[in-house]
Amino acid sequence: MNRKILFRGKLTSGRGWSYGNLNIRPNNITVITPFNGHIGVYGQVIPDTVGQYTGLNDKNGKEIFEGDIVRNKNVWGTYIGVIVFKIDRFMVDWHLPCGWTGLRLSFHTIDISPCDEVIGNSYDNPELLKKP
């Protein structure tokens, strides 16, 4: 197997995000440590913010992680979704308008499209998933 296994998590220090190897210590402290010379900030992270790299990049070449919010524009409109890991695979949980009532319909697709664009993440930008 020759794929990149990479995690990210939001640092408890508030200094941004850490990218690298995931380590859960016996005292349940979650830490991200350097990954093959990956340069960045490392340390204890908030466990709920940890996400794995999907192995895919968006249309701009940006790595896509669990928890990322993606946008897809096509002839039918613009759609916003969040990357999740369910049923043993990464997929997009699309948040779509549902009829005239203004409710939102959520459904999953197995494929992450090469037309998807990362526009934020569900931890720093939750407002992107709210209805317009």
PDB file of C-alpha atoms in Angstrom:
ATOM      1  CA  MET A   1       0.000   0.000   0.000  1.00  0.00           C
ATOM      2  CA  ASN A   2       1.433   3.334  -1.007  1.00  0.00           C
ATOM      3  CA  ARG A   3      -0.939   6.004   0.228  1.00  0.00           C
ATOM      4  CA  LYS A   4      -0.387   8.892   2.554  1.00  0.00           C
ATOM      5  CA  ILE A   5      -1.869   8.419   6.034  1.00  0.00           C
ATOM      6  CA  LEU A   6      -2.117  11.888   7.558  1.00  0.00           C
ATOM      7  CA  PHE A   7      -4.221  13.401  10.331  1.00  0.00           C
ATOM      8  CA  ARG A   8      -4.974  16.931  11.436  1.00  0.00           C
ATOM      9  CA  GLY A   9      -6.382  18.344  14.636  1.00  0.00           C
ATOM     10  CA  LYS A  10      -7.015  21.757  16.142  1.00  0.00           C
ATOM     11  CA  LEU A  11      -4.405  22.551  18.782  1.00  0.00           C
ATOM     12  CA  THR A  12      -5.637  22.989  22.353  1.00  0.00           C
ATOM     13  CA  SER A  13      -3.260  25.970  22.618  1.00  0.00           C
ATOM     14  CA  GLY A  14      -5.345  27.841  20.040  1.00  0.00           C
ATOM     15  CA  ARG A  15      -2.309  28.185  17.738  1.00  0.00           C
ATOM     16  CA  GLY A  16      -4.074  26.687  14.724  1.00  0.00           C
ATOM     17  CA  TRP A  17      -3.968  23.197  13.272  1.00  0.00           C
ATOM     18  CA  SER A  18      -1.443  20.388  13.577  1.00  0.00           C
ATOM     19  CA  TYR A  19      -0.808  17.910  10.736  1.00  0.00           C
ATOM     20  CA  GLY A  20       0.962  14.578  11.094  1.00  0.00           C
ATOM     21  CA  ASN A  21       0.698  11.259  12.915  1.00  0.00           C
ATOM     22  CA  LEU A  22      -2.142  10.653  15.370  1.00  0.00           C
ATOM     23  CA  ASN A  23      -1.149   9.497  18.853  1.00  0.00           C
ATOM     24  CA  ILE A  24      -3.562   8.777  21.690  1.00  0.00           C
ATOM     25  CA  ARG A  25      -1.673   8.508  24.946  1.00  0.00           C
ATOM     26  CA  PRO A  26      -2.711   6.192  27.812  1.00  0.00           C
ATOM     27  CA  ASN A  27      -4.155   9.166  29.725  1.00  0.00           C
ATOM     28  CA  ASN A  28      -6.461   9.883  26.722  1.00  0.00           C
ATOM     29  CA  ILE A  29      -4.474  12.905  25.591  1.00  0.00           C
ATOM     30  CA  THR A  30      -4.609  13.211  21.803  1.00  0.00           C
ATOM     31  CA  VAL A  31      -1.431  14.451  20.144  1.00  0.00           C
ATOM     32  CA  ILE A  32      -0.376  15.060  16.532  1.00  0.00           C
ATOM     33  CA  THR A  33       3.350  14.489  15.917  1.00  0.00           C
ATOM     34  CA  PRO A  34       5.518  15.249  12.841  1.00  0.00           C
ATOM     35  CA  PHE A  35       4.929  13.274   9.670  1.00  0.00           C
ATOM     36  CA  ASN A  36       8.010  12.534   7.556  1.00  0.00           C
ATOM     37  CA  GLY A  37       9.487  16.008   7.780  1.00  0.00           C
ATOM     38  CA  HIS A  38       6.138  17.786   7.449  1.00  0.00           C
ATOM     39  CA  ILE A  39       6.809  21.297   8.760  1.00  0.00           C
ATOM     40  CA  GLY A  40       4.307  22.836  11.151  1.00  0.00           C
ATOM     41  CA  VAL A  41       3.117  23.125  14.732  1.00  0.00           C
ATOM     42  CA  TYR A  42       2.639  19.954  16.766  1.00  0.00           C
ATOM     43  CA  GLY A  43       1.129  19.112  20.110  1.00  0.00           C
ATOM     44  CA  GLN A  44      -2.021  18.259  21.986  1.00  0.00           C
ATOM     45  CA  VAL A  45      -5.190  18.598  19.912  1.00  0.00           C
ATOM     46  CA  ILE A  46      -8.918  18.707  20.619  1.00  0.00           C
ATOM     47  CA  PRO A  47     -10.045  15.084  20.003  1.00  0.00           C
ATOM     48  CA  ASP A  48     -13.365  16.061  18.372  1.00  0.00           C
ATOM     49  CA  THR A  49     -11.490  18.016  15.671  1.00  0.00           C
ATOM     50  CA  VAL A  50      -9.241  15.169  14.532  1.00  0.00           C
ATOM     51  CA  GLY A  51      -9.783  14.166  10.914  1.00  0.00           C
ATOM     52  CA  GLN A  52      -7.968  11.919   8.485  1.00  0.00           C
ATOM     53  CA  TYR A  53      -6.757  12.912   5.033  1.00  0.00           C
ATOM     54  CA  THR A  54      -9.038  11.271   2.452  1.00  0.00           C
ATOM     55  CA  GLY A  55      -6.215  10.653  -0.006  1.00  0.00           C
ATOM     56  CA  LEU A  56      -7.911  13.060  -2.425  1.00  0.00           C
ATOM     57  CA  ASN A  57      -7.346  16.683  -3.352  1.00  0.00           C
ATOM     58  CA  ASP A  58      -9.927  19.240  -4.391  1.00  0.00           C
ATOM     59  CA  LYS A  59     -10.081  20.959  -7.784  1.00  0.00           C
ATOM     60  CA  ASN A  60      -7.374  23.402  -6.619  1.00  0.00           C
ATOM     61  CA  GLY A  61      -5.022  20.685  -5.379  1.00  0.00           C
ATOM     62  CA  LYS A  62      -5.823  21.204  -1.670  1.00  0.00           C
ATOM     63  CA  GLU A  63      -5.837  18.082   0.505  1.00  0.00           C
ATOM     64  CA  ILE A  64      -9.340  17.039   1.618  1.00  0.00           C
ATOM     65  CA  PHE A  65      -9.789  15.976   5.273  1.00  0.00           C
ATOM     66  CA  GLU A  66     -12.711  14.677   7.307  1.00  0.00           C
ATOM     67  CA  GLY A  67     -14.634  17.689   8.539  1.00  0.00           C
ATOM     68  CA  ASP A  68     -13.815  19.839   5.503  1.00  0.00           C
ATOM     69  CA  ILE A  69     -16.674  21.738   3.920  1.00  0.00           C
ATOM     70  CA  VAL A  70     -16.782  21.450   0.151  1.00  0.00           C
ATOM     71  CA  ARG A  71     -18.708  23.299  -2.538  1.00  0.00           C
ATOM     72  CA  ASN A  72     -19.734  21.834  -5.872  1.00  0.00           C
ATOM     73  CA  LYS A  73     -21.065  24.025  -8.652  1.00  0.00           C
ATOM     74  CA  ASN A  74     -22.772  22.431 -11.637  1.00  0.00           C
ATOM     75  CA  VAL A  75     -25.518  23.210 -14.126  1.00  0.00           C
ATOM     76  CA  TRP A  76     -28.197  22.488 -11.500  1.00  0.00           C
ATOM     77  CA  GLY A  77     -26.778  24.836  -8.848  1.00  0.00           C
ATOM     78  CA  THR A  78     -24.277  25.178  -6.047  1.00  0.00           C
ATOM     79  CA  TYR A  79     -24.172  22.563  -3.305  1.00  0.00           C
ATOM     80  CA  ILE A  80     -22.425  22.596   0.072  1.00  0.00           C
ATOM     81  CA  GLY A  81     -21.433  19.472   2.003  1.00  0.00           C
ATOM     82  CA  VAL A  82     -19.123  18.187   4.709  1.00  0.00           C
ATOM     83  CA  ILE A  83     -16.659  15.301   4.376  1.00  0.00           C
ATOM     84  CA  VAL A  84     -17.526  12.377   6.664  1.00  0.00           C
ATOM     85  CA  PHE A  85     -16.321   8.806   7.175  1.00  0.00           C
ATOM     86  CA  LYS A  86     -19.248   6.365   7.154  1.00  0.00           C
ATOM     87  CA  ILE A  87     -19.804   2.802   6.026  1.00  0.00           C
ATOM     88  CA  ASP A  88     -16.028   2.262   5.830  1.00  0.00           C
ATOM     89  CA  ARG A  89     -15.366   5.079   3.346  1.00  0.00           C
ATOM     90  CA  PHE A  90     -15.087   8.812   2.938  1.00  0.00           C
ATOM     91  CA  MET A  91     -18.122  10.557   1.464  1.00  0.00           C
ATOM     92  CA  VAL A  92     -19.797  13.927   1.241  1.00  0.00           C
ATOM     93  CA  ASP A  93     -22.790  14.689   3.455  1.00  0.00           C
ATOM     94  CA  TRP A  94     -24.553  17.172   1.147  1.00  0.00           C
ATOM     95  CA  HIS A  95     -26.753  19.844   2.710  1.00  0.00           C
ATOM     96  CA  LEU A  96     -29.406  20.655   0.131  1.00  0.00           C
ATOM     97  CA  PRO A  97     -32.453  22.935   0.122  1.00  0.00           C
ATOM     98  CA  CYS A  98     -35.622  20.847   0.473  1.00  0.00           C
ATOM     99  CA  GLY A  99     -38.533  22.366  -1.406  1.00  0.00           C
ATOM    100  CA  TRP A 100     -40.261  25.622  -0.624  1.00  0.00           C
ATOM    101  CA  THR A 101     -40.373  25.088   3.163  1.00  0.00           C
ATOM    102  CA  GLY A 102     -36.741  26.122   3.617  1.00  0.00           C
ATOM    103  CA  LEU A 103     -35.875  22.838   5.337  1.00  0.00           C
ATOM    104  CA  ARG A 104     -32.590  21.150   4.517  1.00  0.00           C
ATOM    105  CA  LEU A 105     -32.202  17.648   3.159  1.00  0.00           C
ATOM    106  CA  SER A 106     -29.031  15.748   3.976  1.00  0.00           C
ATOM    107  CA  PHE A 107     -27.837  12.788   1.927  1.00  0.00           C
ATOM    108  CA  HIS A 108     -24.564  11.009   1.336  1.00  0.00           C
ATOM    109  CA  THR A 109     -22.660  10.264  -1.813  1.00  0.00           C
ATOM    110  CA  ILE A 110     -19.792   7.816  -1.939  1.00  0.00           C
ATOM    111  CA  ASP A 111     -17.743   9.794  -4.414  1.00  0.00           C
ATOM    112  CA  ILE A 112     -15.816  12.934  -3.679  1.00  0.00           C
ATOM    113  CA  SER A 113     -15.834  14.707  -7.024  1.00  0.00           C
ATOM    114  CA  PRO A 114     -12.766  16.267  -8.662  1.00  0.00           C
ATOM    115  CA  CYS A 115     -15.050  19.313  -9.094  1.00  0.00           C
ATOM    116  CA  ASP A 116     -15.454  19.750  -5.308  1.00  0.00           C
ATOM    117  CA  GLU A 117     -13.675  22.720  -3.726  1.00  0.00           C
ATOM    118  CA  VAL A 118     -12.705  22.979  -0.046  1.00  0.00           C
ATOM    119  CA  ILE A 119     -14.151  26.244   1.283  1.00  0.00           C
ATOM    120  CA  GLY A 120     -13.580  25.733   5.018  1.00  0.00           C
ATOM    121  CA  ASN A 121     -14.089  23.188   7.753  1.00  0.00           C
ATOM    122  CA  SER A 122     -16.923  22.384  10.134  1.00  0.00           C
ATOM    123  CA  TYR A 123     -14.916  23.508  13.200  1.00  0.00           C
ATOM    124  CA  ASP A 124     -13.776  26.966  12.080  1.00  0.00           C
ATOM    125  CA  ASN A 125     -16.616  27.726   9.644  1.00  0.00           C
ATOM    126  CA  PRO A 126     -19.851  25.996  10.830  1.00  0.00           C
ATOM    127  CA  GLU A 127     -21.888  28.892   9.419  1.00  0.00           C
ATOM    128  CA  LEU A 128     -21.121  27.586   5.915  1.00  0.00           C
ATOM    129  CA  LEU A 129     -23.444  24.641   6.589  1.00  0.00           C
ATOM    130  CA  LYS A 130     -26.390  26.790   7.656  1.00  0.00           C
ATOM    131  CA  LYS A 131     -29.134  27.615   5.231  1.00  0.00           C
ATOM    132  CA  PRO A 132     -28.637  30.793   3.209  1.00  0.00           C
TER     133      PRO A 132
END
